[in-house]
Structure formats: C-alpha cells, structure tokens
Amino acid sequence: MISDQSFTPKETLAELDKYIVGQAAAKRSVAIALRNRWRRRHVPPPLREEIAPKNIIMIGPTGVGKTEIARRLATLAQSPFIKVEASKYTEVGYVGRDVESMVRDLVDLAVNMVKEEEKDRIEGIAEANAEDRMLDLLLPPGPGSLAAMGPDGGHSFTIQNPDLPIKKDPAGENSTREKFRKMLRDGKLDDREIEVSLSESKSMPMVEIMTTSGMEDMQSNLQDAFSKIFPRKKKKCKMKVPEAMEATKKEEMEKLVDMDKVIKEALRRTEEAGIIFLDEIDKIASRGGGGSHGPEVSREGVQRDLLPIVEGATVTTKHGMVKTDHILFIASGAFHMSKPSDLIPELQGRFPIRVELHSLGKEEFIRILTEPENALIKQYVALMQTEGVELIFEDDAIEEIAAIAVEVNETTEEIGARRLHTVMERVLDSLSFDASELTVTRFVVTAEYVRKQLSEIVKDQDLSRYIL
C-alpha cells in the first residue's frame, strides 16, 4: 500500500539538503509537487480524479543537481521511479523505442519494488519453511529412509526394514528433530554437505525477436507464455548447509509471494505515485527557424508521441492496463542550443512549472566536497581507511581543489560538480596507487600538494581538456 504519511515541504527540503547543495528553487518545487500528491489522495472523489500533477521542467547545465534532485525525491516518496533519456526514443513507425516503453519499464520496476516488500514481510515464514526442509534432509522421517545422521556426524539413528511393522515414537522423533533444529540454528551443521532439489530459474527456450518501435516487449511476453507452457524443472545440487538454507529460503519466498496481489498493488502504485524523469528533453526540441526538415521532423514526432502520455493515456503492459493521468513527469535539459519555447505548444502547457538551476561556483564546490552525507571527501577518507591510512584534507587544500575545478570548468567545458570527481582522482592518483604499500598511517593533503599534482595540467589547456 502507498503510505498515508508524507513529508511536509519543509521536511522534504531538509532531507534533500543532506545530499544536494544549493538549488533551493528546484528543491522547493519538487517538495511542493510531492506534498500535492498526498493532498490529492485526501480529496474526496470525484474531484480527486480531476486534479492533475503539476509537471516540472528543470533548466540548467550538466552537473548542477537536476538528476540527483529527482532521484532523491523518489527515494523519499518510496515511489516507482525511472530515469529515461528523451533522445533515445523515436517516432512511431521508425525502428527504435517508442515513448510508451517508459511506462512499461516503470511498471516492471514497480512490480519488483512491491515484490521485494512482500518478500521482506514473509521472510520469517519462508525461513521457517526452509528450516523444516533442511531438517527433512538431515533427519529423513518415515519408513522409506535407511538412516539419519546423528549429532556426532554418523548414521546413529538406523531405521528398520520398511517391510517390517514399525513402532512409531512421536515423542522421540520430535525430541531428535528439535535437537537437530537447535544444532542447525547454532551453526553446528554448517560443515555438512547435503543434496537439495531446487527449481531451475529458467526452463523455457530463449526467443529473440528483432522488432520495430512499439513491439520491443514482445520477446518478454513470449518468454512469459513459454514459462507457463513448460513447467520449471527440478535439479539436484550438492552444497553446504548454509548455502542450501539460503537457496531454499529464496525458493520458499517465491512460492509464498502472491503475484496477483503484487501486480495489482504495483499497477495502483504506478498510477498514483509513479515518477518519470525525462532527461535531455532539449534534444527533442526543434531549434527554431528554418522550418521543419531533416532531424527536426523526427524531434517533433517524438514530442507528439510523448504528448498523450503526459496528458494522460492508457498504456498496455504485460501486467495490465496503466493510466498515466497522475504520473508525475519531471523533465530536464541544458537548453544550450534551444529553449523551452521551442517545444510544441501543447507539450509546453503540460509542464507548467519551470525552474532554472544556476551554475555552481567555488563556495558551492567547497560545500559539495564537505557537507553532504555522501560528500566526496568522506568517500575518499573511507576508501583509504581500508588500507590503514588516515587521510586528512586541510581546509586550504579543499579550497584549492574547488578553485581549480571552477577554473577548468571556465576554460574548457562546463560540467558542473562532475569536475570535482576528475580533479580529486588526479590529486589522489599517486596515493591511491601506493596506499597498500605505505609505511605511514597518516597522510595530509595540503594546498601545496594539490598545486603540485595539478599545476602542469591546469597550465596546459589542451591537456586539461582531455585529463580534467
């Protein structure tokens, strides 16, 4: 079920601030959009169905946080989320992917998400069932078995000839079984090797189909059909008790999951809470003037195919029909060669909220290096700790790294915060290579060390274009 709890816009903003520096306007817009979804679910019908999501276009150069904002938002909302690139879609009738495939992919992700949640819920039951199967293998019950392993590892519990009458002793059998159960839980049987019968993951023939736009999921549908015609085969595997326990537990979970219930919830969650992040939407915008010819025709065709999906349409998937009326679309693009007004007017109207993300400067880079929970400095410190080296960055070294990143962005290509990754790699290149053989346990990065590592590259613009 979709959680009835939701972050307030201020709480969402605070959570996004943990990972993303700056861009307050963009974070504010997505925080409001997320809260509006919660508000819509509490509006009584039939008005609820009339409230459409306010889709967003984020405009800004690469590396300023557009994708990260959308990704973190989906994590907070626990919503089905997919990131797609607008430039990979083609107009209906051309070879390639059609725009409806993004909705089908979103449904597949939602099914996997709900299935994992269901597995977590039934994990205890599956573990108990797997434990019983392990005990049946370790201590075979009934007259059909010849012997069972005793606590000492030998076959100390011999069963009579199955043709002779057997005196059953339920109390004794239960007592022995419980002894083995305790040994299994305590790990005393971990060294035993047993033979288990498991279902093969795939037993249907592979079918590959080269298709045109709109039919690329036919291969998946045919394989699903074959999987029902050809039942799964059993295979016997020899493995240690812990490995057998884990494999059996997974098989038990697959049996216990009600896929009809999972698919029903996944379809509902997709319709009510799905988020599609449409990256590089500027690549399908006509570049103004000169009429529609050549590539412009194809770009406009993709826009026209995208329009009904954004407006609200019913898309057929292998799991069922999905309405896109309330899926939230967040589009983004640099718009260097075009502008949002170059999109067809109908599509512009379906993205009422436009937010501009500004380029990042030295102060933002310093904050990106140090403040977020997944800050680059913290990552490299943790990596060096695995080698027994305490890595320390002085404040002036961090400022120097940020200043060099800004300088290279200005003199070559503007790639935003992604520049920090390349600069950090060059600064720590020697240390990363020699860390496993260092005799010192403490390494301090100073501003002088940063300049020494990068001075030649920064001076040579042609070299920095390729290395940084």
Coordinates of C-alpha atoms in Angstrom, one line a residue:
M1 CA 0.0 0.0 0.0
I2 CA 1.0 3.6 -0.6
S3 CA 2.0 5.1 2.7
D4 CA -0.5 7.6 4.1
Q5 CA 2.4 9.5 5.7
S6 CA 4.2 12.2 3.7
F7 CA 6.9 14.7 4.3
T8 CA 5.9 18.3 4.6
P9 CA 7.6 20.6 2.0
K10 CA 10.0 21.8 4.7
E11 CA 10.9 18.2 5.8
T12 CA 11.4 17.3 2.1
L13 CA 13.7 20.3 1.7
A14 CA 15.7 19.3 4.8
E15 CA 16.2 15.8 3.5
L16 CA 17.3 17.0 0.1
D17 CA 19.7 19.4 1.7
K18 CA 21.6 16.4 3.2
Y19 CA 22.7 15.3 -0.3
I20 CA 22.3 18.3 -2.6
V21 CA 24.0 21.7 -2.2
G22 CA 22.1 24.8 -3.3
Q23 CA 19.4 24.9 -6.0
A24 CA 16.8 26.0 -3.4
A25 CA 14.2 26.9 -6.1
A26 CA 14.3 23.5 -7.7
K27 CA 14.2 21.6 -4.4
R28 CA 11.3 23.8 -3.3
S29 CA 9.3 23.0 -6.5
V30 CA 9.7 19.2 -6.2
A31 CA 8.9 19.4 -2.4
I32 CA 5.6 21.1 -3.2
A33 CA 4.9 18.6 -6.0
L34 CA 5.4 15.7 -3.6
R35 CA 3.1 17.1 -1.0
N36 CA 0.4 17.8 -3.6
R37 CA 0.3 14.1 -4.3
W38 CA -0.5 13.4 -0.7
R39 CA -3.1 16.2 -0.7
R40 CA -4.8 14.8 -3.8
R41 CA -5.2 11.4 -2.2
H42 CA -7.1 13.1 0.6
V43 CA -9.5 15.0 -1.6
P44 CA -12.9 13.2 -1.9
P45 CA -13.9 11.9 -5.3
P46 CA -15.0 12.8 -7.9
L47 CA -12.8 15.9 -7.6
R48 CA -9.8 13.8 -6.8
E49 CA -9.7 12.4 -10.3
E50 CA -9.7 15.9 -11.8
I51 CA -6.6 17.1 -10.0
A52 CA -3.6 16.6 -12.4
P53 CA 0.0 16.6 -11.3
K54 CA 1.9 19.8 -12.0
N55 CA 4.8 18.6 -14.1
I56 CA 8.2 20.3 -13.8
I57 CA 10.9 21.3 -16.3
M58 CA 14.3 21.9 -14.7
I59 CA 16.6 24.0 -16.9
G60 CA 20.4 24.2 -16.2
P61 CA 23.8 23.0 -17.3
T62 CA 25.0 19.5 -16.7
G63 CA 26.3 18.6 -13.2
V64 CA 24.3 21.1 -11.2
G65 CA 22.0 18.5 -9.5
K66 CA 19.0 18.0 -11.8
T67 CA 19.1 14.2 -11.8
E68 CA 20.1 13.9 -8.2
I69 CA 17.1 16.0 -7.0
A70 CA 14.6 13.8 -8.9
R71 CA 16.4 10.6 -7.7
R72 CA 16.4 11.6 -4.0
L73 CA 12.8 12.7 -4.3
A74 CA 11.7 9.3 -5.5
T75 CA 13.7 7.6 -2.6
L76 CA 11.9 9.9 -0.1
A77 CA 8.5 9.2 -1.5
Q78 CA 9.2 5.4 -1.9
S79 CA 7.7 5.7 -5.3
P80 CA 8.3 3.8 -8.6
F81 CA 10.9 6.0 -10.3
I82 CA 12.6 5.7 -13.7
K83 CA 15.1 8.0 -15.4
V84 CA 15.0 7.9 -19.2
E85 CA 16.6 10.0 -21.9
A86 CA 14.3 11.7 -24.4
S87 CA 16.8 11.4 -27.2
K88 CA 16.7 7.6 -27.3
Y89 CA 13.0 7.5 -28.4
T90 CA 11.9 7.6 -31.9
E91 CA 8.6 8.5 -33.7
V92 CA 6.1 5.6 -34.2
G93 CA 6.9 3.8 -37.4
Y94 CA 10.7 4.1 -37.1
V95 CA 13.0 1.4 -35.7
G96 CA 13.7 2.2 -32.1
R97 CA 11.9 2.5 -28.8
D98 CA 8.5 4.2 -28.7
V99 CA 7.6 6.5 -25.8
E100 CA 5.1 4.1 -24.2
S101 CA 8.1 1.8 -23.3
M102 CA 9.0 4.2 -20.5
V103 CA 5.6 3.4 -18.8
R104 CA 6.1 -0.3 -19.3
D105 CA 9.6 -0.1 -17.7
L106 CA 8.1 1.9 -14.8
V107 CA 5.5 -0.8 -14.2
D108 CA 8.3 -3.5 -14.2
L109 CA 10.2 -1.5 -11.6
A110 CA 7.0 -1.1 -9.5
V111 CA 6.4 -4.9 -9.6
N112 CA 9.9 -5.6 -8.5
M113 CA 9.6 -3.0 -5.7
V114 CA 6.3 -4.4 -4.4
K115 CA 7.6 -8.0 -4.7
E116 CA 10.7 -7.1 -2.6
E117 CA 8.5 -5.5 0.1
E118 CA 6.3 -8.7 0.1
K119 CA 9.4 -10.9 0.4
D120 CA 10.5 -8.8 3.4
R121 CA 7.1 -9.3 5.0
I122 CA 7.0 -13.1 4.6
E123 CA 10.8 -13.7 5.3
G124 CA 10.1 -15.2 8.7
I125 CA 7.6 -17.7 7.3
A126 CA 9.9 -18.6 4.4
E127 CA 12.8 -19.1 6.8
A128 CA 10.8 -21.4 9.0
N129 CA 9.7 -23.5 5.9
A130 CA 13.3 -23.6 4.7
E131 CA 14.4 -24.8 8.1
D132 CA 11.9 -27.6 8.1
R133 CA 13.1 -28.7 4.6
M134 CA 16.7 -28.7 5.9
L135 CA 15.7 -30.9 8.8
D136 CA 13.9 -33.3 6.5
L137 CA 17.1 -33.7 4.6
L138 CA 19.3 -34.0 7.6
L139 CA 16.9 -36.3 9.5
P140 CA 14.6 -38.1 7.0
P141 CA 11.4 -39.2 8.6
G142 CA 9.3 -42.3 8.0
P143 CA 9.9 -45.9 6.9
G144 CA 11.2 -45.0 3.4
S145 CA 14.6 -43.8 4.7
L146 CA 17.5 -46.0 5.7
A147 CA 19.3 -43.9 8.2
A148 CA 19.6 -40.4 9.7
M149 CA 22.7 -38.5 10.7
G150 CA 23.2 -38.3 14.4
P151 CA 24.6 -35.3 16.3
D152 CA 28.1 -36.9 16.1
G153 CA 28.0 -36.9 12.3
G154 CA 27.5 -40.6 11.9
H155 CA 24.4 -42.6 11.0
S156 CA 23.4 -43.3 14.6
F157 CA 19.6 -43.5 14.1
T158 CA 19.0 -46.6 12.0
I159 CA 15.5 -47.2 10.6
Q160 CA 14.1 -50.8 10.4
N161 CA 13.4 -52.7 7.3
P162 CA 10.4 -50.9 5.6
D163 CA 8.7 -54.3 5.0
L164 CA 8.5 -54.9 8.8
P165 CA 6.0 -53.2 11.1
I166 CA 7.4 -50.1 12.6
K167 CA 6.8 -48.9 16.1
K168 CA 6.3 -45.1 15.9
D169 CA 7.6 -43.0 18.7
P170 CA 6.3 -39.4 18.0
A171 CA 7.8 -38.1 21.2
G172 CA 11.2 -39.5 20.4
E173 CA 11.1 -38.3 16.8
N174 CA 10.1 -34.8 17.9
S175 CA 12.9 -34.7 20.5
T176 CA 15.5 -35.7 18.0
R177 CA 14.2 -33.2 15.4
E178 CA 14.3 -30.4 17.9
K179 CA 17.9 -31.3 18.8
F180 CA 18.8 -31.0 15.2
R181 CA 16.9 -27.7 14.9
K182 CA 19.0 -26.3 17.7
M183 CA 22.2 -27.5 16.1
L184 CA 21.1 -26.0 12.8
R185 CA 20.4 -22.6 14.3
D186 CA 23.7 -22.7 16.3
G187 CA 25.7 -23.3 13.2
K188 CA 27.0 -26.8 14.3
L189 CA 25.9 -28.3 11.0
D190 CA 27.4 -25.7 8.7
D191 CA 30.2 -28.0 7.5
R192 CA 27.8 -30.7 6.4
E193 CA 27.3 -31.1 2.7
I194 CA 23.8 -32.1 1.6
E195 CA 21.9 -32.7 -1.7
V196 CA 18.9 -30.4 -2.2
S197 CA 16.3 -30.3 -5.0
L198 CA 15.8 -26.8 -6.4
S199 CA 13.7 -25.4 -9.2
E200 CA 15.7 -24.2 -12.2
S201 CA 15.3 -20.4 -12.7
K202 CA 14.6 -20.7 -16.4
S203 CA 13.4 -23.7 -18.3
M204 CA 11.8 -22.2 -21.3
P205 CA 13.5 -21.8 -24.7
M206 CA 15.1 -18.4 -25.5
V207 CA 13.2 -16.4 -28.1
E208 CA 14.8 -13.4 -29.6
I209 CA 12.9 -11.1 -31.9
M210 CA 14.1 -8.1 -33.9
T211 CA 11.2 -5.7 -33.7
T212 CA 10.3 -2.2 -34.7
S213 CA 9.0 0.5 -32.5
G214 CA 6.1 -0.4 -30.2
M215 CA 6.9 -4.2 -30.2
E216 CA 10.1 -4.4 -28.2
D217 CA 8.4 -6.1 -25.3
M218 CA 7.1 -9.0 -27.5
Q219 CA 10.1 -11.1 -26.6
S220 CA 9.4 -10.7 -22.9
N221 CA 5.7 -11.6 -23.4
L222 CA 6.6 -14.7 -25.4
Q223 CA 9.0 -15.9 -22.8
D224 CA 6.4 -15.5 -20.1
A225 CA 4.0 -17.5 -22.2
F226 CA 6.6 -20.3 -22.7
S227 CA 7.3 -20.3 -19.0
K228 CA 3.7 -21.3 -18.3
I229 CA 3.7 -24.0 -21.1
F230 CA 7.0 -25.5 -20.0
P231 CA 6.9 -26.1 -16.2
R232 CA 10.1 -25.5 -14.2
K233 CA 12.4 -28.5 -13.9
K234 CA 13.9 -29.6 -10.7
K235 CA 17.7 -30.0 -10.4
K236 CA 19.7 -31.6 -7.6
C237 CA 22.6 -29.6 -6.2
K238 CA 25.2 -30.5 -3.6
M239 CA 26.1 -27.7 -1.2
K240 CA 27.0 -26.8 2.3
V241 CA 24.1 -26.4 4.8
P242 CA 24.2 -22.5 5.0
E243 CA 24.2 -22.2 1.2
A244 CA 21.4 -24.8 0.9
M245 CA 19.4 -22.9 3.6
E246 CA 19.7 -19.6 1.7
A247 CA 18.7 -21.2 -1.6
T248 CA 15.8 -23.0 -0.1
K249 CA 14.7 -19.8 1.7
K250 CA 14.6 -17.9 -1.6
E251 CA 12.6 -20.7 -3.2
E252 CA 10.1 -20.7 -0.4
M253 CA 9.7 -16.9 -0.6
E254 CA 9.0 -17.2 -4.4
K255 CA 6.3 -19.8 -3.5
L256 CA 4.7 -17.6 -0.8
V257 CA 4.5 -14.4 -2.8
D258 CA 1.1 -13.8 -4.2
M259 CA 1.9 -12.4 -7.6
D260 CA -1.7 -11.4 -8.4
K261 CA -1.7 -9.2 -5.3
V262 CA 1.8 -7.9 -6.1
I263 CA 0.8 -6.9 -9.7
K264 CA -2.4 -5.3 -8.5
E265 CA -0.6 -3.1 -6.0
A266 CA 2.2 -2.3 -8.4
L267 CA -0.2 -1.1 -11.1
R268 CA -2.0 1.1 -8.5
R269 CA 1.2 2.5 -7.1
T270 CA 2.4 3.3 -10.7
E271 CA -0.8 5.2 -11.4
E272 CA -0.9 7.0 -8.1
A273 CA 2.7 7.6 -7.2
G274 CA 4.9 6.9 -10.3
I275 CA 7.6 9.4 -11.3
I276 CA 9.2 9.6 -14.7
F277 CA 12.4 11.7 -15.0
L278 CA 12.7 12.7 -18.7
D279 CA 16.3 13.8 -19.2
E280 CA 17.7 15.7 -22.2
I281 CA 14.3 16.9 -23.3
D282 CA 16.1 19.8 -25.0
K283 CA 17.5 17.2 -27.5
I284 CA 14.0 16.7 -28.9
A285 CA 13.2 20.4 -29.2
S286 CA 13.2 22.0 -32.6
R287 CA 16.0 24.6 -32.8
G288 CA 13.8 27.4 -34.1
G289 CA 13.7 28.9 -37.6
G290 CA 14.2 27.3 -40.9
G291 CA 11.0 25.2 -40.8
S292 CA 10.6 21.5 -40.1
H293 CA 13.0 19.4 -42.2
G294 CA 15.5 16.6 -41.7
P295 CA 16.1 15.7 -38.0
E296 CA 13.5 18.4 -36.9
V297 CA 10.7 16.3 -38.2
S298 CA 11.7 13.3 -36.1
R299 CA 12.2 15.5 -33.0
E300 CA 8.7 17.0 -33.4
G301 CA 7.3 13.5 -34.0
V302 CA 8.7 12.3 -30.6
Q303 CA 7.2 15.3 -28.9
R304 CA 3.8 14.5 -30.4
D305 CA 4.1 10.9 -29.3
L306 CA 5.1 12.0 -25.8
L307 CA 2.2 14.4 -25.5
P308 CA -0.7 11.9 -24.9
I309 CA 1.5 10.0 -22.3
V310 CA 2.0 13.3 -20.4
E311 CA -1.6 14.4 -20.9
G312 CA -3.0 11.1 -19.7
A313 CA -3.4 7.9 -21.7
T314 CA -4.0 4.2 -21.1
V315 CA -0.9 2.1 -21.9
T316 CA -1.0 -1.6 -22.3
T317 CA 1.7 -3.5 -20.4
K318 CA 2.3 -7.3 -19.9
H319 CA 1.0 -6.8 -16.3
G320 CA -2.2 -4.9 -17.3
M321 CA -3.5 -1.5 -18.3
V322 CA -2.0 1.6 -16.8
K323 CA -3.4 5.1 -16.8
T324 CA -0.8 7.8 -16.9
D325 CA -3.1 10.7 -15.8
H326 CA -1.5 11.1 -12.4
I327 CA 2.1 10.0 -13.1
L328 CA 4.5 12.9 -12.3
F329 CA 6.8 13.9 -15.1
I330 CA 10.0 15.8 -14.3
A331 CA 11.8 16.9 -17.4
S332 CA 15.3 18.4 -17.6
G333 CA 17.7 19.8 -20.1
A334 CA 20.6 22.2 -20.6
F335 CA 18.8 24.1 -23.4
H336 CA 22.1 25.5 -24.8
M337 CA 21.1 25.2 -28.5
S338 CA 17.3 25.6 -27.9
K339 CA 14.9 27.0 -25.3
P340 CA 11.7 25.6 -23.7
S341 CA 9.6 27.7 -26.0
D342 CA 10.9 25.6 -28.9
L343 CA 8.9 22.6 -27.7
I344 CA 5.5 22.2 -29.3
P345 CA 2.9 24.4 -27.5
E346 CA 0.8 21.5 -26.4
L347 CA 3.7 19.9 -24.6
Q348 CA 4.8 23.2 -23.0
G349 CA 1.4 23.5 -21.5
R350 CA 1.8 20.1 -19.8
F351 CA 4.9 21.3 -17.9
P352 CA 3.5 24.4 -16.1
I353 CA 6.4 24.7 -13.6
R354 CA 9.8 25.8 -14.9
V355 CA 12.8 26.1 -12.6
E356 CA 16.2 27.3 -13.6
L357 CA 19.2 25.8 -11.8
H358 CA 22.3 28.1 -11.7
S359 CA 25.9 27.1 -12.3
L360 CA 28.0 26.2 -9.3
G361 CA 30.9 28.3 -8.1
K362 CA 33.8 27.9 -5.7
E363 CA 31.7 28.2 -2.5
E364 CA 29.2 25.5 -3.7
F365 CA 32.1 23.2 -4.6
I366 CA 33.6 23.6 -1.1
R367 CA 30.2 22.6 0.4
I368 CA 29.8 19.7 -2.0
L369 CA 33.2 18.4 -1.0
T370 CA 32.4 18.5 2.7
E371 CA 28.8 18.9 3.7
P372 CA 26.6 16.2 2.2
E373 CA 26.3 12.8 3.8
N374 CA 27.9 11.2 0.8
A375 CA 30.5 14.0 0.3
L376 CA 33.5 13.2 -1.9
I377 CA 36.0 13.9 0.9
K378 CA 34.2 11.4 3.2
Q379 CA 34.2 8.8 0.4
Y380 CA 38.0 9.1 -0.2
V381 CA 38.7 9.1 3.6
A382 CA 36.6 5.8 3.9
L383 CA 38.4 4.3 1.0
M384 CA 41.9 5.0 2.4
Q385 CA 40.8 3.7 5.8
T386 CA 40.5 0.2 4.3
E387 CA 44.3 0.4 3.6
G388 CA 45.0 1.5 7.2
V389 CA 45.8 5.1 6.1
E390 CA 44.2 8.1 7.8
L391 CA 43.6 10.6 5.1
I392 CA 43.3 14.3 6.2
F393 CA 42.4 17.2 4.0
E394 CA 43.4 20.7 5.2
D395 CA 40.9 23.5 4.7
D396 CA 43.1 25.4 2.3
A397 CA 43.6 22.1 0.2
I398 CA 39.8 21.8 -0.2
E399 CA 39.6 25.5 -1.2
E400 CA 42.4 24.9 -3.8
I401 CA 40.6 21.8 -5.2
A402 CA 37.4 23.8 -5.6
A403 CA 39.2 26.8 -7.2
I404 CA 40.9 24.6 -9.7
A405 CA 37.6 22.8 -10.6
V406 CA 36.0 26.2 -11.3
E407 CA 38.9 27.3 -13.4
V408 CA 38.9 24.2 -15.5
N409 CA 35.1 24.5 -16.0
E410 CA 35.5 28.1 -17.2
T411 CA 38.4 27.4 -19.6
T412 CA 37.2 24.1 -21.1
E413 CA 33.7 22.6 -20.9
E414 CA 31.2 23.4 -18.1
I415 CA 30.3 20.0 -16.5
G416 CA 29.4 21.3 -13.0
A417 CA 30.1 19.3 -9.9
R418 CA 31.2 16.3 -12.0
R419 CA 34.5 18.2 -12.5
L420 CA 35.3 17.5 -8.8
H421 CA 35.4 13.8 -9.4
T422 CA 38.1 14.1 -12.1
V423 CA 40.1 16.7 -10.0
M424 CA 40.0 14.5 -6.9
E425 CA 41.2 11.5 -8.9
R426 CA 44.2 13.4 -10.2
V427 CA 45.1 14.8 -6.8
L428 CA 45.0 11.4 -5.1
D429 CA 46.3 9.3 -8.1
S430 CA 49.7 8.6 -6.5
L431 CA 48.3 7.9 -3.1
S432 CA 45.7 5.5 -4.4
F433 CA 48.4 3.6 -6.3
D434 CA 50.9 3.4 -3.4
A435 CA 48.4 3.2 -0.4
S436 CA 48.7 -0.6 0.0
E437 CA 52.5 -0.3 0.4
L438 CA 52.8 2.8 2.5
T439 CA 54.6 2.6 5.9
V440 CA 52.9 5.8 7.2
T441 CA 49.5 5.6 8.7
R442 CA 48.6 9.3 8.3
F443 CA 48.6 11.3 5.0
V444 CA 47.8 15.0 5.0
V445 CA 46.7 16.7 1.8
T446 CA 47.8 20.4 1.7
A447 CA 47.1 23.2 -0.8
E448 CA 50.8 22.9 -1.9
Y449 CA 50.3 19.2 -2.6
V450 CA 47.2 19.9 -4.7
R451 CA 49.0 22.5 -6.7
K452 CA 52.0 20.2 -7.2
Q453 CA 49.7 17.4 -8.5
L454 CA 47.7 19.6 -10.9
S455 CA 49.9 22.6 -11.8
E456 CA 51.1 21.3 -15.2
I457 CA 47.8 20.0 -16.3
V458 CA 45.9 23.3 -15.4
K459 CA 48.5 25.4 -17.3
D460 CA 48.2 23.3 -20.4
Q461 CA 44.6 23.9 -21.6
D462 CA 44.8 21.2 -24.3
L463 CA 46.0 18.7 -21.7
S464 CA 43.3 19.7 -19.2
R465 CA 40.7 19.3 -21.8
Y466 CA 41.4 15.6 -22.0
I467 CA 42.6 14.8 -18.5
L468 CA 40.4 17.0 -16.3

